[in-house]
Structures are given as C-alpha cells and as structure tokens.
C-alpha cells in the first residue's frame, strides 16, 4: 500500500544510480517525440515504477504537453471493453488518426492474467506504427490512479497520439476515476449482466457521456437500451447543459457500430470545446493531479519526520498535556512547509 509515489522522488535530485541504469531521459524524450514505441514503453514503465527520473521526464514533457483527446471506457468485467477498445482503434485508424491505448488495472500487477486476453485481442494492431498499446498497474500507490494515469497520458500524448483510449476495470471507484480523467466517458453495458441495478448502484449514470450497449447480437439488448432510456429520462441531468447522453448498440466482436461510436465521441468533443468544458475538464484534471502529488510529497516528508525529533517531541508534549493534538499538528505542518 505504501509504495513511494513520485513525489517522494520529486523532492529529491535524480540519484546517479538511476542515470547509470540507463534512464537517459533527454534521449528517451527525444525518441518519444519521434514516436518510437520503445521510448513510449520505457517512459510508461518509469511512471508505473514511480521512478525518481519522472521529475526530469515531466519537466521535459511540459512544453509539449500534447492535446490528445482522452476517451475513457468503463463497465463491468466481461461487458466487452477490450473488444470495443480494439474495434474503436480500428475505426480511428480508418480516419487516419494515431491512437494510444492505456489499459489500467488498479489492482492486479502488470503481468497478471487479467490482461492476457486483452493483449491477444490487441495483436490485431501490434504491427501498426500508428497505435501504441500499454497496460499499466497502479501497484497500490496511495492515491491510486490519480497521478500515474495523467502522467502516462502525457507520455502518449507527447508521442503524437491524437486520441487515447483508457480502459479501466469497472469496479466502483475506478469508474469515477476514469471519468475524472477522460474528456469523454463511455459506459458499456451488455444484456444479461444485471446492468440496470449495477448502474444505479455505482452512480454510473452520472459519469457517462455516452452509453454503449454491447453484445447487441444477444437477446435482451433492446431491454437494456429501454431501461437506460427510462433511467436517463428520470434523471435527465444533462438537458440544461445541452448534451443528451446517446445510447448506442454495438457488436464489438464484429466491429459493428464502432464508426458510429467514434462519430458520437467526436460530436461530444466538439460540444465540449464549443462551450469551454474541454478546457474546464482539463484544468480540473490537472488540479487533481497536482493535489495528489502534493499529498504524496507531504506524506513523504511526514515519513521523514517519523522517529525524527520534532514529531517525537511534539508527541511527548501531547502526552504530558502541555499541548493539544491540533496545536501539535499545526506546528508539524508549519515545519513541513517552512
Ligand atoms: N456475443 C458477443 N460477445 C462479445 C462481444 N464483444 C465482446 N464479446 C465477448 O465477451 C467476452 C468479454 O470481452 P472483453 O472485451 O474481454 O470484456 P472486458 O472484460 O469488458 O474487457 C469475450 O469473450 C468477448 O469475445 C459482442 O459484441 N458479442
Ligand atoms: Mg478488458
């Protein structure tokens, strides 16, 4: 749970050992700019590992912070997120766009079995140099995906991706997180999965910019559409903002409906840009990221203080009744930020 976040590293100079191990950051970043897939892989691994080199990486990437469109896909396991991602990659490639794919699994490690199927499916695109595909585990960092995913997105963006598709395992918090980092969030459902109840429970209606009812080749797809339409009409949350959440049917396994999904994603992007929300969402996203890094940094400093005199002394004074714990915390904070 307590793998040190990058902020722990961020506050410190890059150790010589890191350079010796061959993280020649300026070279990596230059190769990234030329779209070298190995540079993409290496840099995303640095993000995954919360490498101390990240501070230098991010400083070099800042001026070329790309403007890739970020599209999140979420939904229950087995609903067809990976299959749909692959179909969407194909649809975007037909439009001549460069596509990044980030499969984020907040729980299982990078090499875990959960992503094996995804990799096999993604083989379709393995030889296409306009597609970058990476899986990423957050390895139980405090703050979860909050800083790692935005940094990985920055890497893919700087590699020249026009659009990045982020697939997350649909389990509660992950849905909310993917929504907070995407420009457009797709919520996938499929017949026979008890989605209606799930949707209501997980507050999924709130995060969806677009619903995709996948596996439309199976019985019950129309019922899912009807239930969704009913729930949306009850909430009708977006009417005043002017975006009506579309409900689309797909058969991802055959690529059916992918082009229409891309049309709607692009429509949503244009709508966001036209009313200033694209910028707003991105600023909110950067604020979340900076906040997460800040908390990491402060946590690391508190860690340094543990066993250190000032915390010990303050604690002793609390026990002795000379100072109350709030006042002690105030003193500690003052010491941290001094
Ligand atoms: N019948 C049918 N099966 C599908 C469709 N899309 C995906 N599947 C299957 O559903 C299963 C789960 O798909 P996957 O993309 O791995 O789901 P994920 O867990 O949400 O990423 C796989 O066996 C797919 O082949 C579809 O449109 N129709
Ligand atoms: Mg998947």
mmCIF file of C-alpha atoms and ligand atoms in Angstrom:
data_model
loop_
_atom_site.group_PDB
_atom_site.id
_atom_site.type_symbol
_atom_site.label_atom_id
_atom_site.label_comp_id
_atom_site.label_asym_id
_atom_site.label_seq_id
_atom_site.Cartn_x
_atom_site.Cartn_y
_atom_site.Cartn_z
ATOM 1 C CA UNK A 1 0.000 0.000 0.000
ATOM 2 C CA UNK A 2 2.848 2.355 0.646
ATOM 3 C CA UNK A 3 4.994 2.220 -2.455
ATOM 4 C CA UNK A 4 6.543 5.665 -2.546
ATOM 5 C CA UNK A 5 4.795 7.908 -5.055
ATOM 6 C CA UNK A 6 6.813 10.036 -7.429
ATOM 7 C CA UNK A 7 6.526 12.976 -5.100
ATOM 8 C CA UNK A 8 8.820 11.164 -2.727
ATOM 9 C CA UNK A 9 11.227 11.159 -5.613
ATOM 10 C CA UNK A 10 10.123 14.516 -6.901
ATOM 11 C CA UNK A 11 11.538 16.373 -3.967
ATOM 12 C CA UNK A 12 14.985 14.945 -4.474
ATOM 13 C CA UNK A 13 17.686 15.121 -7.096
ATOM 14 C CA UNK A 14 17.929 12.209 -9.510
ATOM 15 C CA UNK A 15 20.415 9.766 -7.995
ATOM 16 C CA UNK A 16 23.423 8.933 -10.116
ATOM 17 C CA UNK A 17 22.486 5.254 -9.949
ATOM 18 C CA UNK A 18 19.342 5.953 -11.948
ATOM 19 C CA UNK A 19 21.340 7.563 -14.731
ATOM 20 C CA UNK A 20 23.806 4.700 -14.721
ATOM 21 C CA UNK A 21 20.968 2.249 -15.159
ATOM 22 C CA UNK A 22 20.428 3.936 -18.482
ATOM 23 C CA UNK A 23 17.435 6.195 -18.000
ATOM 24 C CA UNK A 24 18.918 8.783 -20.341
ATOM 25 C CA UNK A 25 15.891 10.985 -20.046
ATOM 26 C CA UNK A 26 16.614 13.647 -22.701
ATOM 27 C CA UNK A 27 17.342 10.897 -25.214
ATOM 28 C CA UNK A 28 14.173 8.989 -24.267
ATOM 29 C CA UNK A 29 12.074 12.124 -24.592
ATOM 30 C CA UNK A 30 13.618 12.945 -27.978
ATOM 31 C CA UNK A 31 12.838 9.438 -29.208
ATOM 32 C CA UNK A 32 9.329 9.750 -27.783
ATOM 33 C CA UNK A 33 8.825 12.845 -29.907
ATOM 34 C CA UNK A 34 9.672 10.781 -32.977
ATOM 35 C CA UNK A 35 7.033 8.236 -31.967
ATOM 36 C CA UNK A 36 9.478 5.474 -31.043
ATOM 37 C CA UNK A 37 7.335 2.745 -29.428
ATOM 38 C CA UNK A 38 10.216 1.553 -27.230
ATOM 39 C CA UNK A 39 10.580 5.035 -25.760
ATOM 40 C CA UNK A 40 6.840 5.039 -25.045
ATOM 41 C CA UNK A 41 7.108 1.683 -23.289
ATOM 42 C CA UNK A 42 10.140 2.714 -21.263
ATOM 43 C CA UNK A 43 8.652 6.007 -20.133
ATOM 44 C CA UNK A 44 5.366 4.434 -19.108
ATOM 45 C CA UNK A 45 7.329 1.861 -17.124
ATOM 46 C CA UNK A 46 9.032 4.739 -15.323
ATOM 47 C CA UNK A 47 5.582 6.076 -14.448
ATOM 48 C CA UNK A 48 4.475 2.641 -13.257
ATOM 49 C CA UNK A 49 7.543 2.323 -11.076
ATOM 50 C CA UNK A 50 7.238 5.835 -9.665
ATOM 51 C CA UNK A 51 10.804 6.336 -10.846
ATOM 52 C CA UNK A 52 12.871 9.182 -9.427
ATOM 53 C CA UNK A 53 13.597 10.136 -13.043
ATOM 54 C CA UNK A 54 9.976 11.226 -13.502
ATOM 55 C CA UNK A 55 10.607 14.754 -12.337
ATOM 56 C CA UNK A 56 13.037 15.288 -15.203
ATOM 57 C CA UNK A 57 10.728 13.486 -17.653
ATOM 58 C CA UNK A 58 7.749 15.633 -16.770
ATOM 59 C CA UNK A 59 9.790 18.836 -16.912
ATOM 60 C CA UNK A 60 10.874 17.973 -20.454
ATOM 61 C CA UNK A 61 7.349 16.962 -21.486
ATOM 62 C CA UNK A 62 5.636 20.033 -20.049
ATOM 63 C CA UNK A 63 6.174 22.368 -23.025
ATOM 64 C CA UNK A 64 4.918 19.742 -25.413
ATOM 65 C CA UNK A 65 2.002 18.626 -23.272
ATOM 66 C CA UNK A 66 0.032 17.113 -26.072
ATOM 67 C CA UNK A 67 -3.573 17.637 -26.696
ATOM 68 C CA UNK A 68 -4.723 14.113 -27.298
ATOM 69 C CA UNK A 69 -8.385 13.514 -26.802
ATOM 70 C CA UNK A 70 -8.856 11.212 -23.824
ATOM 71 C CA UNK A 71 -11.686 8.708 -24.067
ATOM 72 C CA UNK A 72 -12.461 6.508 -21.064
ATOM 73 C CA UNK A 73 -14.162 3.125 -21.340
ATOM 74 C CA UNK A 74 -15.635 1.599 -18.250
ATOM 75 C CA UNK A 75 -18.143 -1.074 -17.350
ATOM 76 C CA UNK A 76 -18.453 -4.403 -15.605
ATOM 77 C CA UNK A 77 -15.867 -7.112 -16.308
ATOM 78 C CA UNK A 78 -16.804 -9.139 -19.385
ATOM 79 C CA UNK A 79 -19.025 -6.485 -20.908
ATOM 80 C CA UNK A 80 -16.657 -6.103 -23.854
ATOM 81 C CA UNK A 81 -14.391 -3.157 -23.003
ATOM 82 C CA UNK A 82 -11.248 -4.664 -24.510
ATOM 83 C CA UNK A 83 -13.075 -5.890 -27.593
ATOM 84 C CA UNK A 84 -14.667 -2.473 -28.011
ATOM 85 C CA UNK A 85 -11.345 -0.721 -27.499
ATOM 86 C CA UNK A 86 -9.873 -2.787 -30.290
ATOM 87 C CA UNK A 87 -12.843 -2.012 -32.570
ATOM 88 C CA UNK A 88 -12.526 1.697 -31.787
ATOM 89 C CA UNK A 89 -8.803 1.628 -32.539
ATOM 90 C CA UNK A 90 -9.620 0.209 -35.963
ATOM 91 C CA UNK A 91 -12.292 2.862 -36.529
ATOM 92 C CA UNK A 92 -9.932 5.691 -35.572
ATOM 93 C CA UNK A 93 -7.171 4.256 -37.749
ATOM 94 C CA UNK A 94 -9.544 4.259 -40.725
ATOM 95 C CA UNK A 95 -9.774 8.012 -40.130
ATOM 96 C CA UNK A 96 -6.015 8.303 -40.212
ATOM 97 C CA UNK A 97 -5.597 9.205 -36.546
ATOM 98 C CA UNK A 98 -2.838 7.998 -34.241
ATOM 99 C CA UNK A 99 -4.227 6.109 -31.279
ATOM 100 C CA UNK A 100 -2.919 5.265 -27.833
ATOM 101 C CA UNK A 101 -4.465 2.623 -25.621
ATOM 102 C CA UNK A 102 -3.936 2.524 -21.894
ATOM 103 C CA UNK A 103 -5.413 -0.448 -20.064
ATOM 104 C CA UNK A 104 -5.469 0.448 -16.417
ATOM 105 C CA UNK A 105 -5.964 -2.178 -13.807
ATOM 106 C CA UNK A 106 -5.920 -0.636 -10.383
ATOM 107 C CA UNK A 107 -5.486 -3.915 -8.552
ATOM 108 C CA UNK A 108 -3.655 -6.601 -10.450
ATOM 109 C CA UNK A 109 0.014 -6.369 -11.352
ATOM 110 C CA UNK A 110 1.131 -5.593 -14.886
ATOM 111 C CA UNK A 111 1.913 -9.190 -15.740
ATOM 112 C CA UNK A 112 -1.275 -10.535 -14.172
ATOM 113 C CA UNK A 113 -3.573 -12.833 -16.068
ATOM 114 C CA UNK A 114 -6.366 -10.293 -16.233
ATOM 115 C CA UNK A 115 -4.813 -8.534 -19.175
ATOM 116 C CA UNK A 116 -3.707 -11.553 -21.145
ATOM 117 C CA UNK A 117 -6.877 -11.722 -23.197
ATOM 118 C CA UNK A 118 -6.559 -8.041 -23.938
ATOM 119 C CA UNK A 119 -3.074 -8.464 -25.287
ATOM 120 C CA UNK A 120 -4.113 -11.287 -27.562
ATOM 121 C CA UNK A 121 -7.002 -9.262 -28.911
ATOM 122 C CA UNK A 122 -4.769 -6.278 -29.394
ATOM 123 C CA UNK A 123 -2.446 -8.333 -31.603
ATOM 124 C CA UNK A 124 -4.578 -7.095 -34.500
ATOM 125 C CA UNK A 125 -2.896 -3.734 -34.049
ATOM 126 C CA UNK A 126 0.505 -4.930 -32.911
ATOM 127 C CA UNK A 127 2.266 -4.161 -36.170
ATOM 128 C CA UNK A 128 0.601 -0.802 -36.787
ATOM 129 C CA UNK A 129 3.031 2.025 -36.010
ATOM 130 C CA UNK A 130 0.130 4.440 -35.566
ATOM 131 C CA UNK A 131 -1.026 2.590 -32.463
ATOM 132 C CA UNK A 132 0.572 2.491 -29.007
ATOM 133 C CA UNK A 133 -0.779 -0.023 -26.540
ATOM 134 C CA UNK A 134 0.232 -0.219 -22.904
ATOM 135 C CA UNK A 135 -1.183 -1.845 -19.825
ATOM 136 C CA UNK A 136 -0.483 -0.255 -16.509
ATOM 137 C CA UNK A 137 -0.957 -1.319 -12.944
ATOM 138 C CA UNK A 138 -1.044 1.284 -10.245
ATOM 139 C CA UNK A 139 0.656 -1.111 -7.835
ATOM 140 C CA UNK A 140 -1.345 0.083 -4.893
ATOM 141 C CA UNK A 141 0.081 3.575 -4.799
ATOM 142 C CA UNK A 142 -1.550 5.814 -2.311
ATOM 143 C CA UNK A 143 -3.827 7.949 -4.395
ATOM 144 C CA UNK A 144 -4.316 5.094 -6.853
ATOM 145 C CA UNK A 145 -4.531 6.256 -10.419
ATOM 146 C CA UNK A 146 -4.597 9.898 -9.528
ATOM 147 C CA UNK A 147 -1.152 10.853 -10.671
ATOM 148 C CA UNK A 148 0.058 7.791 -12.609
ATOM 149 C CA UNK A 149 -2.638 7.811 -15.261
ATOM 150 C CA UNK A 150 -2.338 11.516 -16.136
ATOM 151 C CA UNK A 151 1.418 11.074 -16.450
ATOM 152 C CA UNK A 152 1.022 8.065 -18.739
ATOM 153 C CA UNK A 153 -1.470 10.092 -20.785
ATOM 154 C CA UNK A 154 1.083 12.870 -21.086
ATOM 155 C CA UNK A 155 3.631 10.387 -22.418
ATOM 156 C CA UNK A 156 1.209 9.012 -25.034
ATOM 157 C CA UNK A 157 0.155 12.499 -25.985
ATOM 158 C CA UNK A 158 3.758 13.593 -26.490
ATOM 159 C CA UNK A 159 4.281 10.510 -28.671
ATOM 160 C CA UNK A 160 1.867 12.097 -31.115
ATOM 161 C CA UNK A 161 -1.370 10.295 -30.286
ATOM 162 C CA UNK A 162 -4.457 12.158 -31.464
ATOM 163 C CA UNK A 163 -6.668 10.109 -29.195
ATOM 164 C CA UNK A 164 -6.005 7.903 -26.182
ATOM 165 C CA UNK A 165 -8.478 5.223 -25.140
ATOM 166 C CA UNK A 166 -8.320 4.344 -21.454
ATOM 167 C CA UNK A 167 -9.842 1.032 -20.429
ATOM 168 C CA UNK A 168 -10.461 0.561 -16.704
ATOM 169 C CA UNK A 169 -11.868 -2.359 -14.850
ATOM 170 C CA UNK A 170 -15.356 -1.402 -13.907
ATOM 171 C CA UNK A 171 -15.385 -1.582 -10.173
ATOM 172 C CA UNK A 172 -16.891 1.320 -8.295
ATOM 173 C CA UNK A 173 -14.178 3.836 -7.641
ATOM 174 C CA UNK A 174 -12.384 3.085 -10.906
ATOM 175 C CA UNK A 175 -15.395 4.345 -12.836
ATOM 176 C CA UNK A 176 -15.345 7.631 -11.044
ATOM 177 C CA UNK A 177 -11.607 7.936 -11.552
ATOM 178 C CA UNK A 178 -11.727 7.209 -15.261
ATOM 179 C CA UNK A 179 -14.481 9.768 -15.629
ATOM 180 C CA UNK A 180 -12.422 12.382 -13.875
ATOM 181 C CA UNK A 181 -9.504 11.882 -16.228
ATOM 182 C CA UNK A 182 -11.303 11.463 -19.545
ATOM 183 C CA UNK A 183 -12.694 14.135 -21.846
ATOM 184 C CA UNK A 184 -15.412 11.712 -22.847
ATOM 185 C CA UNK A 185 -16.500 8.714 -20.803
ATOM 186 C CA UNK A 186 -18.140 5.684 -22.378
ATOM 187 C CA UNK A 187 -20.069 3.377 -20.085
ATOM 188 C CA UNK A 188 -20.520 -0.085 -21.527
ATOM 189 C CA UNK A 189 -23.342 -2.445 -20.731
ATOM 190 C CA UNK A 190 -24.427 -5.769 -22.124
ATOM 191 C CA UNK A 191 -27.549 -7.908 -21.911
ATOM 192 C CA UNK A 192 -27.790 -10.451 -19.141
ATOM 193 C CA UNK A 193 -25.491 -8.783 -16.658
ATOM 194 C CA UNK A 194 -27.935 -7.113 -14.309
ATOM 195 C CA UNK A 195 -26.581 -3.799 -15.514
ATOM 196 C CA UNK A 196 -29.564 -1.704 -14.631
ATOM 197 C CA UNK A 197 -29.175 -2.313 -10.938
ATOM 198 C CA UNK A 198 -25.409 -2.013 -11.203
ATOM 199 C CA UNK A 199 -25.700 1.308 -12.967
ATOM 200 C CA UNK A 200 -27.935 2.769 -10.331
ATOM 201 C CA UNK A 201 -25.710 1.497 -7.554
ATOM 202 C CA UNK A 202 -22.393 2.649 -8.900
ATOM 203 C CA UNK A 203 -23.680 6.063 -9.862
ATOM 204 C CA UNK A 204 -22.647 5.212 -13.391
ATOM 205 C CA UNK A 205 -25.392 7.374 -14.844
ATOM 206 C CA UNK A 206 -23.587 10.388 -13.516
ATOM 207 C CA UNK A 207 -20.293 9.713 -15.254
ATOM 208 C CA UNK A 208 -21.489 8.566 -18.686
ATOM 209 C CA UNK A 209 -21.215 10.912 -21.644
ATOM 210 C CA UNK A 210 -22.218 8.037 -23.869
ATOM 211 C CA UNK A 211 -23.777 4.640 -23.227
ATOM 212 C CA UNK A 212 -22.797 1.675 -25.347
ATOM 213 C CA UNK A 213 -24.951 -1.423 -25.148
ATOM 214 C CA UNK A 214 -22.564 -4.059 -26.453
ATOM 215 C CA UNK A 215 -23.340 -7.653 -27.447
ATOM 216 C CA UNK A 216 -26.338 -6.416 -29.398
ATOM 217 C CA UNK A 217 -26.231 -9.784 -31.164
ATOM 218 C CA UNK A 218 -27.665 -11.278 -27.975
ATOM 219 C CA UNK A 219 -31.210 -11.312 -26.694
ATOM 220 C CA UNK A 220 -32.081 -8.568 -24.318
ATOM 221 C CA UNK A 221 -30.048 -5.701 -25.771
ATOM 222 C CA UNK A 222 -33.183 -3.715 -26.530
ATOM 223 C CA UNK A 223 -34.373 -4.191 -22.969
ATOM 224 C CA UNK A 224 -31.092 -2.754 -21.675
ATOM 225 C CA UNK A 225 -31.496 0.218 -24.025
ATOM 226 C CA UNK A 226 -35.067 0.746 -22.870
ATOM 227 C CA UNK A 227 -34.115 0.547 -19.180
ATOM 228 C CA UNK A 228 -31.286 3.004 -19.704
ATOM 229 C CA UNK A 229 -33.528 5.397 -21.589
ATOM 230 C CA UNK A 230 -36.005 5.210 -18.756
ATOM 231 C CA UNK A 231 -33.375 5.893 -16.105
ATOM 232 C CA UNK A 232 -31.958 8.777 -18.119
ATOM 233 C CA UNK A 233 -35.400 10.303 -18.537
ATOM 234 C CA UNK A 234 -35.870 10.199 -14.779
ATOM 235 C CA UNK A 235 -32.569 11.932 -14.153
ATOM 236 C CA UNK A 236 -32.365 13.993 -17.331
ATOM 237 C CA UNK A 237 -29.297 15.565 -15.846
ATOM 238 C CA UNK A 238 -27.706 16.955 -18.979
ATOM 239 C CA UNK A 239 -30.642 18.742 -20.565
ATOM 240 C CA UNK A 240 -29.736 22.129 -19.175
ATOM 241 C CA UNK A 241 -26.131 21.661 -20.201
ATOM 242 C CA UNK A 242 -27.217 20.802 -23.728
ATOM 243 C CA UNK A 243 -25.733 17.332 -24.113
ATOM 244 C CA UNK A 244 -28.135 14.457 -24.433
ATOM 245 C CA UNK A 245 -26.370 11.251 -23.498
ATOM 246 C CA UNK A 246 -26.681 8.947 -26.505
ATOM 247 C CA UNK A 247 -27.334 5.223 -26.157
ATOM 248 C CA UNK A 248 -25.713 3.186 -28.921
ATOM 249 C CA UNK A 249 -25.826 -0.505 -29.706
ATOM 250 C CA UNK A 250 -22.708 -2.369 -30.848
ATOM 251 C CA UNK A 251 -21.435 -5.813 -31.631
ATOM 252 C CA UNK A 252 -17.823 -5.142 -30.765
ATOM 253 C CA UNK A 253 -16.759 -8.675 -31.586
ATOM 254 C CA UNK A 254 -17.634 -7.920 -35.215
ATOM 255 C CA UNK A 255 -16.693 -4.252 -35.163
ATOM 256 C CA UNK A 256 -20.341 -3.318 -35.744
ATOM 257 C CA UNK A 257 -21.302 0.133 -34.544
ATOM 258 C CA UNK A 258 -17.739 1.278 -33.863
ATOM 259 C CA UNK A 259 -17.846 4.008 -36.514
ATOM 260 C CA UNK A 260 -20.993 5.460 -35.033
ATOM 261 C CA UNK A 261 -19.469 5.388 -31.566
ATOM 262 C CA UNK A 262 -16.475 7.338 -32.891
ATOM 263 C CA UNK A 263 -18.850 9.837 -34.557
ATOM 264 C CA UNK A 264 -20.573 10.429 -31.233
ATOM 265 C CA UNK A 265 -17.296 10.700 -29.328
ATOM 266 C CA UNK A 266 -16.156 13.341 -31.789
ATOM 267 C CA UNK A 267 -19.505 15.126 -31.503
ATOM 268 C CA UNK A 268 -19.134 15.174 -27.755
ATOM 269 C CA UNK A 269 -15.590 16.520 -28.096
ATOM 270 C CA UNK A 270 -16.769 19.303 -30.384
ATOM 271 C CA UNK A 271 -19.563 20.122 -27.942
ATOM 272 C CA UNK A 272 -17.110 20.234 -25.021
ATOM 273 C CA UNK A 273 -14.757 22.501 -26.943
ATOM 274 C CA UNK A 274 -17.533 24.815 -28.103
ATOM 275 C CA UNK A 275 -18.781 25.595 -24.620
ATOM 276 C CA UNK A 276 -15.449 25.748 -22.837
ATOM 277 C CA UNK A 277 -15.917 22.482 -20.960
ATOM 278 C CA UNK A 278 -12.958 20.764 -22.575
ATOM 279 C CA UNK A 279 -10.637 23.307 -21.014
ATOM 280 C CA UNK A 280 -12.538 23.138 -17.713
ATOM 281 C CA UNK A 281 -12.270 19.351 -17.547
ATOM 282 C CA UNK A 282 -8.561 19.502 -18.277
ATOM 283 C CA UNK A 283 -7.913 22.115 -15.650
ATOM 284 C CA UNK A 284 -9.868 20.069 -13.112
ATOM 285 C CA UNK A 285 -7.814 17.024 -14.093
ATOM 286 C CA UNK A 286 -4.518 18.869 -13.647
ATOM 287 C CA UNK A 287 -5.742 20.156 -10.275
ATOM 288 C CA UNK A 288 -6.457 16.588 -9.145
ATOM 289 C CA UNK A 289 -3.024 15.500 -10.289
ATOM 290 C CA UNK A 290 -1.200 18.353 -8.563
ATOM 291 C CA UNK A 291 -3.196 17.737 -5.404
ATOM 292 C CA UNK A 292 -2.285 14.042 -5.428
ATOM 293 C CA UNK A 293 1.392 14.839 -5.921
ATOM 294 C CA UNK A 294 1.285 17.412 -3.162
ATOM 295 C CA UNK A 295 -0.261 14.952 -0.732
ATOM 296 C CA UNK A 296 2.360 12.372 -1.703
ATOM 297 C CA UNK A 297 5.096 14.899 -1.118
ATOM 298 C CA UNK A 298 3.746 15.882 2.281
ATOM 299 C CA UNK A 299 3.297 12.248 3.247
ATOM 300 C CA UNK A 300 6.884 11.552 2.314
ATOM 301 C CA UNK A 301 8.060 14.453 4.466
ATOM 302 C CA UNK A 302 5.957 13.289 7.400
ATOM 303 C CA UNK A 303 7.560 9.893 6.870
ATOM 304 C CA UNK A 304 10.954 11.578 7.151
ATOM 305 C CA UNK A 305 9.818 13.172 10.401
ATOM 306 C CA UNK A 306 8.692 9.923 11.939
ATOM 307 C CA UNK A 307 11.205 8.890 14.524
ATOM 308 C CA UNK A 308 12.638 12.298 13.977
ATOM 309 C CA UNK A 309 12.929 14.661 16.873
ATOM 310 C CA UNK A 310 10.246 17.220 16.150
ATOM 311 C CA UNK A 311 7.388 14.715 15.868
ATOM 312 C CA UNK A 312 8.685 12.777 18.878
ATOM 313 C CA UNK A 313 8.985 15.937 20.956
ATOM 314 C CA UNK A 314 5.526 17.139 19.941
ATOM 315 C CA UNK A 315 4.068 13.744 20.787
ATOM 316 C CA UNK A 316 5.717 13.776 24.206
ATOM 317 C CA UNK A 317 4.267 17.218 24.875
ATOM 318 C CA UNK A 318 0.805 15.965 23.867
ATOM 319 C CA UNK A 319 1.153 13.090 26.340
ATOM 320 C CA UNK A 320 2.331 15.471 29.041
ATOM 321 C CA UNK A 321 -0.724 17.641 28.460
ATOM 322 C CA UNK A 322 1.406 20.654 27.515
ATOM 323 C CA UNK A 323 -0.110 20.963 24.071
ATOM 324 C CA UNK A 324 -3.255 19.661 22.373
ATOM 325 C CA UNK A 325 -3.007 17.421 19.293
ATOM 326 C CA UNK A 326 -4.428 20.092 16.950
ATOM 327 C CA UNK A 327 -1.787 22.581 18.031
ATOM 328 C CA UNK A 328 0.846 19.868 17.599
ATOM 329 C CA UNK A 329 -0.419 19.157 14.082
ATOM 330 C CA UNK A 330 -0.304 22.888 13.286
ATOM 331 C CA UNK A 331 3.304 23.018 14.397
ATOM 332 C CA UNK A 332 4.128 19.981 12.331
ATOM 333 C CA UNK A 333 2.509 21.474 9.214
ATOM 334 C CA UNK A 334 4.333 24.740 9.766
ATOM 335 C CA UNK A 335 7.566 22.784 9.994
ATOM 336 C CA UNK A 336 6.779 20.810 6.811
ATOM 337 C CA UNK A 337 6.146 23.806 4.659
ATOM 338 C CA UNK A 338 8.836 26.052 6.107
HETATM 339 N N1 LIG B 1 -21.605 -12.167 -28.393
HETATM 340 C C1 LIG B 1 -20.732 -11.185 -28.240
HETATM 341 N N2 LIG B 1 -19.647 -11.381 -27.468
HETATM 342 C C2 LIG B 1 -18.786 -10.363 -27.315
HETATM 343 C C3 LIG B 1 -18.978 -9.110 -27.944
HETATM 344 N N3 LIG B 1 -17.969 -8.278 -27.587
HETATM 345 C C4 LIG B 1 -17.167 -8.988 -26.773
HETATM 346 N N4 LIG B 1 -17.643 -10.247 -26.605
HETATM 347 C C5 LIG B 1 -17.059 -11.330 -25.798
HETATM 348 O O1 LIG B 1 -17.229 -11.032 -24.425
HETATM 349 C C6 LIG B 1 -16.117 -11.526 -23.679
HETATM 350 C C7 LIG B 1 -15.522 -10.411 -22.827
HETATM 351 O O2 LIG B 1 -14.980 -9.427 -23.649
HETATM 352 P P1 LIG B 1 -13.832 -8.416 -23.163
HETATM 353 O O3 LIG B 1 -13.631 -7.445 -24.278
HETATM 354 O O4 LIG B 1 -12.638 -9.143 -22.685
HETATM 355 O O5 LIG B 1 -14.551 -7.717 -21.925
HETATM 356 P P2 LIG B 1 -13.916 -6.746 -20.808
HETATM 357 O O6 LIG B 1 -13.684 -7.560 -19.597
HETATM 358 O O7 LIG B 1 -15.002 -5.732 -20.552
HETATM 359 O O8 LIG B 1 -12.684 -6.128 -21.378
HETATM 360 C C8 LIG B 1 -15.146 -12.088 -24.688
HETATM 361 O O9 LIG B 1 -15.300 -13.458 -24.749
HETATM 362 C C9 LIG B 1 -15.550 -11.438 -25.993
HETATM 363 O O10 LIG B 1 -15.238 -12.208 -27.110
HETATM 364 C C10 LIG B 1 -20.131 -8.941 -28.776
HETATM 365 O O11 LIG B 1 -20.389 -7.895 -29.350
HETATM 366 N N5 LIG B 1 -20.971 -10.005 -28.872
HETATM 367 MG MG1 LIG B 2 -10.686 -5.997 -20.623
#
